[in-house]
Coordinates of C-alpha atoms in Angstrom, one line a residue:
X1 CA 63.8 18.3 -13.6
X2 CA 61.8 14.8 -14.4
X3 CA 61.7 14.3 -9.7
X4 CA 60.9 18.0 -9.0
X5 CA 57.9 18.9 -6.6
X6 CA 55.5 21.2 -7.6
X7 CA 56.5 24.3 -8.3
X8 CA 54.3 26.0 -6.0
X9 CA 51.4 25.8 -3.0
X10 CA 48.8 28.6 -4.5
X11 CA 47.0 26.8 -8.1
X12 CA 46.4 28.7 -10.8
X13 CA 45.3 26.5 -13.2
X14 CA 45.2 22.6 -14.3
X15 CA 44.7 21.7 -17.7
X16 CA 45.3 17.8 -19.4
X17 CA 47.5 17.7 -22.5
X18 CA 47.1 15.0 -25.4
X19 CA 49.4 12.3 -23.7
X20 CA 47.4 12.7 -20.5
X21 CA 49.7 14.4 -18.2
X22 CA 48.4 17.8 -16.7
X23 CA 50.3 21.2 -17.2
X24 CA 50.2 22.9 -13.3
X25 CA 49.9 26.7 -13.2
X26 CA 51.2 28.2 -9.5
X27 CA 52.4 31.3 -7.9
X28 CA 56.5 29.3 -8.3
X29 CA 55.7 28.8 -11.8
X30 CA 54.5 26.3 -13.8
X31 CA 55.7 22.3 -14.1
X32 CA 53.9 18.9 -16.1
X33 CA 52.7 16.1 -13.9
X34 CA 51.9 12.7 -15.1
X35 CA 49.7 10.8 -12.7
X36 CA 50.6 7.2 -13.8
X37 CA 54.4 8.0 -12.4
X38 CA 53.2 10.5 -9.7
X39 CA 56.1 12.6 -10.6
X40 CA 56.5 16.7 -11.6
X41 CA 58.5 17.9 -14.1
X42 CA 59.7 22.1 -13.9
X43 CA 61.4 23.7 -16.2
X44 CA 63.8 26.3 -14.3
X45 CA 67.2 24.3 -15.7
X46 CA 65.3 24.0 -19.3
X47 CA 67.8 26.2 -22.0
X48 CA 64.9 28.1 -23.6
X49 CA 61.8 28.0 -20.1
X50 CA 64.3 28.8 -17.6
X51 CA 63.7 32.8 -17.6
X52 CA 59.7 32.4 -17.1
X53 CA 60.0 28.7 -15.4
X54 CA 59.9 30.7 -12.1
X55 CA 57.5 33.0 -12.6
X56 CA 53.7 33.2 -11.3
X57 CA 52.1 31.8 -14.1
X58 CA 48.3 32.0 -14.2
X59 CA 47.6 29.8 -16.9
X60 CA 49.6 27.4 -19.0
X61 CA 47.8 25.1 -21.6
X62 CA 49.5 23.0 -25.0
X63 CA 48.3 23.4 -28.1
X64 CA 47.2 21.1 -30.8
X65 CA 50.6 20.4 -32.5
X66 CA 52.1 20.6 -28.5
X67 CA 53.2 23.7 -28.3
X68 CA 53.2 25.3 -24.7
X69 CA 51.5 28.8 -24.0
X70 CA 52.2 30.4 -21.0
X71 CA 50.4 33.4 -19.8
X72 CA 51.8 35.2 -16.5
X73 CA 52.5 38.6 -15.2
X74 CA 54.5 39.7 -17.8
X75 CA 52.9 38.9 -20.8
X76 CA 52.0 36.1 -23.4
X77 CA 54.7 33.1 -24.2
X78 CA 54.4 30.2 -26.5
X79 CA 57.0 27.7 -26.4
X80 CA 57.6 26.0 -29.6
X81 CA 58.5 22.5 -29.5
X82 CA 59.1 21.4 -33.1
X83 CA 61.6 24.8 -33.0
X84 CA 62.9 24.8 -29.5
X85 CA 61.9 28.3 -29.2
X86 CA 60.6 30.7 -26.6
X87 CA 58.7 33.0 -28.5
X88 CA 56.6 36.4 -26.5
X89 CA 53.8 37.2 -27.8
X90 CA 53.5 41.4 -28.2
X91 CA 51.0 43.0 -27.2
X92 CA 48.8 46.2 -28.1
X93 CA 51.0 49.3 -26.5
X94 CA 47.5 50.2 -25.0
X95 CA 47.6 47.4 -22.6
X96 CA 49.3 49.0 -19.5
X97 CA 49.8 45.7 -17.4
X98 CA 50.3 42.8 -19.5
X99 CA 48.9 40.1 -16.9
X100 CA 47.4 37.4 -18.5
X101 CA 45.5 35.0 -16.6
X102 CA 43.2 33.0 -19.3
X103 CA 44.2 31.0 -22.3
X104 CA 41.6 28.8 -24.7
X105 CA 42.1 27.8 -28.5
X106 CA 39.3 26.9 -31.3
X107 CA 39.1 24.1 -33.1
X108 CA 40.4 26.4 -35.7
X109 CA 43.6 27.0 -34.2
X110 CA 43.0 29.8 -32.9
X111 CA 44.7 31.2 -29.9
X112 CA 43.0 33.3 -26.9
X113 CA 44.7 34.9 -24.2
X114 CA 42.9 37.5 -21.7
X115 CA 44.2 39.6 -19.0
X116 CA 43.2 43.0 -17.9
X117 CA 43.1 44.9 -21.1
X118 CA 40.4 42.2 -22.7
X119 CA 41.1 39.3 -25.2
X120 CA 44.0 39.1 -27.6
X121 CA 43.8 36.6 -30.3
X122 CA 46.5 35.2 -31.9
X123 CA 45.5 33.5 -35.2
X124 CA 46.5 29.9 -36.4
X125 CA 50.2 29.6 -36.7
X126 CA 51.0 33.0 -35.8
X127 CA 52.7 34.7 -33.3
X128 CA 50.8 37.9 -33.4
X129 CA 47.8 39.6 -31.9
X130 CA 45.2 39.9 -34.9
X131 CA 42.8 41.4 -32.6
X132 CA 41.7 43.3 -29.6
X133 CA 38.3 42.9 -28.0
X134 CA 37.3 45.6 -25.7
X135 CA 34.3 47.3 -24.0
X136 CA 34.2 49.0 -27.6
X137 CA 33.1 45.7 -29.4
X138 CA 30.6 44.9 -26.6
X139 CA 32.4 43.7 -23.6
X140 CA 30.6 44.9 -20.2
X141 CA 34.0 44.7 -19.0
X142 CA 37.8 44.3 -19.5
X143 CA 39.1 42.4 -16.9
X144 CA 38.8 38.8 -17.6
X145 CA 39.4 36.0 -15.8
X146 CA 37.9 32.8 -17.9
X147 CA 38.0 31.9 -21.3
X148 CA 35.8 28.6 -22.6
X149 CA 35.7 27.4 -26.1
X150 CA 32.4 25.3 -26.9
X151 CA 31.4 23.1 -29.0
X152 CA 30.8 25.4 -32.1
X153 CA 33.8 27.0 -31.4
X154 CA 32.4 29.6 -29.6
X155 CA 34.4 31.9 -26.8
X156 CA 32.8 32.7 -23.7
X157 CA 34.2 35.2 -21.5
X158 CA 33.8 35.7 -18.5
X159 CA 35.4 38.6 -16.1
X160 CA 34.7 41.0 -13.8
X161 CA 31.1 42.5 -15.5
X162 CA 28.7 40.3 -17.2
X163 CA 29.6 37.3 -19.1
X164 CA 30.1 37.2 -23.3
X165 CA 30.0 34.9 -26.0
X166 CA 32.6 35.9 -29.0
X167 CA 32.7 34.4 -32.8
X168 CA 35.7 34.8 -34.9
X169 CA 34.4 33.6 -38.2
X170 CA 31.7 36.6 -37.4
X171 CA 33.9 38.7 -35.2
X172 CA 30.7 39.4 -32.7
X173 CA 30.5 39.7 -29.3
X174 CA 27.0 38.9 -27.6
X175 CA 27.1 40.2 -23.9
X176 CA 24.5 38.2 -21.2
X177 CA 23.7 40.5 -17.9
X178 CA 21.5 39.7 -15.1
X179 CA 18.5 40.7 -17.6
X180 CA 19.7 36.9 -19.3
X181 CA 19.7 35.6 -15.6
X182 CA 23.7 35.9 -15.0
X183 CA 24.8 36.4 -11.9
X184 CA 26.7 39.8 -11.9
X185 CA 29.0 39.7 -9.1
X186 CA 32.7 39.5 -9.9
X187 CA 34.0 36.4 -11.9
X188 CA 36.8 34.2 -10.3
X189 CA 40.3 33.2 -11.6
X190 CA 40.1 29.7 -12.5
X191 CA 36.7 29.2 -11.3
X192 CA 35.5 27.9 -14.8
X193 CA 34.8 24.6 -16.8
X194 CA 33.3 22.4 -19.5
X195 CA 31.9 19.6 -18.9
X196 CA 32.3 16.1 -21.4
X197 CA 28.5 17.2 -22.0
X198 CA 29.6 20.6 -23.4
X199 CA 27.5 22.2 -20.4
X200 CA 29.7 25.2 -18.9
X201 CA 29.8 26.5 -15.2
X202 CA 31.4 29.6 -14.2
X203 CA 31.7 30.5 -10.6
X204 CA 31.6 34.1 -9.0
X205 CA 31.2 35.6 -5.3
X206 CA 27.0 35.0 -5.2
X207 CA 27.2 31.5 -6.4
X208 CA 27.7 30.3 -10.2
X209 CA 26.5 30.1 -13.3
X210 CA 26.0 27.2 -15.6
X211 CA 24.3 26.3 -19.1
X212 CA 24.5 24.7 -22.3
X213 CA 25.6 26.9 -24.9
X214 CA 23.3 25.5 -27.9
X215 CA 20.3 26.8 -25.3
X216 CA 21.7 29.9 -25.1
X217 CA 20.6 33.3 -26.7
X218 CA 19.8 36.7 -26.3
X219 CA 16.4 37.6 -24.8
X220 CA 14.7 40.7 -26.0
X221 CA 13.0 42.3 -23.5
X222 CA 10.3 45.2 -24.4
X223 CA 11.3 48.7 -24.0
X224 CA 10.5 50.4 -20.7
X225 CA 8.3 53.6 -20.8
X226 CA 8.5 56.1 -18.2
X227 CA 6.3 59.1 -17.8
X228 CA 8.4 62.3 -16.8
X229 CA 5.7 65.2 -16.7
X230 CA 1.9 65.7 -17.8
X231 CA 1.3 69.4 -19.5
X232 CA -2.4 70.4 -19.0
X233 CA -3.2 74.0 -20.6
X234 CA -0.7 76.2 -18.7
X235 CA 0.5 73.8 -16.1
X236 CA 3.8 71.2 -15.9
X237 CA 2.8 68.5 -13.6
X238 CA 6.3 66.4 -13.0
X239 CA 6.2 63.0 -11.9
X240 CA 8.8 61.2 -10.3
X241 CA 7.4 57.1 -9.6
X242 CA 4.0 56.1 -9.3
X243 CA 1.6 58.7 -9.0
X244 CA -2.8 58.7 -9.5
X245 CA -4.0 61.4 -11.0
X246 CA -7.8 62.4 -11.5
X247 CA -8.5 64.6 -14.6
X248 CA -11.7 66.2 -15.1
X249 CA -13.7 65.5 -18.4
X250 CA -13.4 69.0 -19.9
X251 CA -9.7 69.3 -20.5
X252 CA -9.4 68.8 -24.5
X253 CA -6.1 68.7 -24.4
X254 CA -3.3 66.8 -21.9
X255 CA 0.5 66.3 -23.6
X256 CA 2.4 63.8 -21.7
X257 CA 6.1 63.5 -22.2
X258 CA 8.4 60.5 -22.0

């Protein structure tokens, strides 16, 4: 109803719609609050939101044409407003659980919903998952927690490994490790944002992490050579770390392997 209280004490996520309200993510489910009245509005008498009203929704965000997505332990939901329809979104059959604790869209359209089975993304005006990314298109991990759209309508990800930046004009993942400066340990639930200057900060258990994606970009680092052994005429020297060694001048011929 228009005077409940909020749904629940443990906040998942708080996101502003386009009249200014927020949409309130919690562990009793999800509700609107507009702060000009101070009131809460839940949905567990609403015909169509009443089976998920109650649920422990992670994330809940509208759309551009107002349409609510809901993600929560059992799956993907978008409510369509123009329609009055409750709509679940399916899923890949290889995704086990279907939590889903991030949502973002593109300027595009585009929807993107994480969980523990990587990102699903659900193209403009569908209903479907186009795609799958995974550890197999360049992920460090699968279990994501944060999803940020940028200002060139980049994705970055964030989870528990490593943090990546996804293009779905290009369909490319870029993945940034501690080599890049990111702090590796695990990624928090809700512990993400985007500044009005564009510049995003992501928060972990050693600290957190924050940048301007147009400064952004893979550093290639030179290849690392390690000595493994040193053949001199009939003899396998093996080296394990640093080691001096002292060759006399009248050895014509030393193979060392790599």
């Amino acid at each position: 109803g228009k005077n409940a209280a909020l749904p629940g004490n443990e906040i998942y996520g708080l996101t502003k719609t386009r009249d200014n309200q927020f949409l309130i993510s919690s562990n009793g489910g999800f509700c609107f609050f507009d702060p000009l009245t101070e009131k809460f509005q839940t949905f567990y008498e609403h015909p169509k939101l009443k089976p998920i009203a109650g649920s422990l929704t992670f994330y809940a965000t509208t759309d551009t044409q107002d349409n609510i997505w809901i993600g929560n332990r059992t799956g993907l939901y978008c409510y369509n407003k123009k329609l009055d329809s409750l709509i679940k979104i399916t899923l890949p059959k290889s995704a086990s659980t279907k939590f889903i604790f991030t949502i973002a869209q593109d300027s595009s359209g585009n929807i993107y919903a994480a969980g523990r089975h990587g990102v699903y993304v659900v193209p403009k005006d569908s209903y479907s998952v186009e795609r799958n990314i995974t550890k197999s298109d360049g992920l460090q991990g699968e279990y994501i927690l944060g999803l940020l759209c940028d200002s060139n309508d980049n994705i970055w990800i964030s989870g528990n490994r490593g943090l990546a930046r996804y293009n779905y004009k290009k369909n490319s993942v870029e993945a940034f490790g501690a080599g890049e400066g990111v702090l590796q340990g695990n990624h928090k639930i809700a512990a993400y944002y985007k500044s009005p200057e564009n510049e995003i900060f992501i928060g972990g258990e050693d600290g957190f992490n924050y940048f301007f994606p147009d400064k952004v970009s893979p550093q290639q680092y030179p290849l690392k050579v390690f000595n493994t052994s040193i053949q001199i005429a009939d003899s396998l020297i093996m080296i394990s770390g640093k080691v001096d060694l002292s060759l006399p001048g009248d050895y014509s011929t030393v193979a060392i392997n790599y």
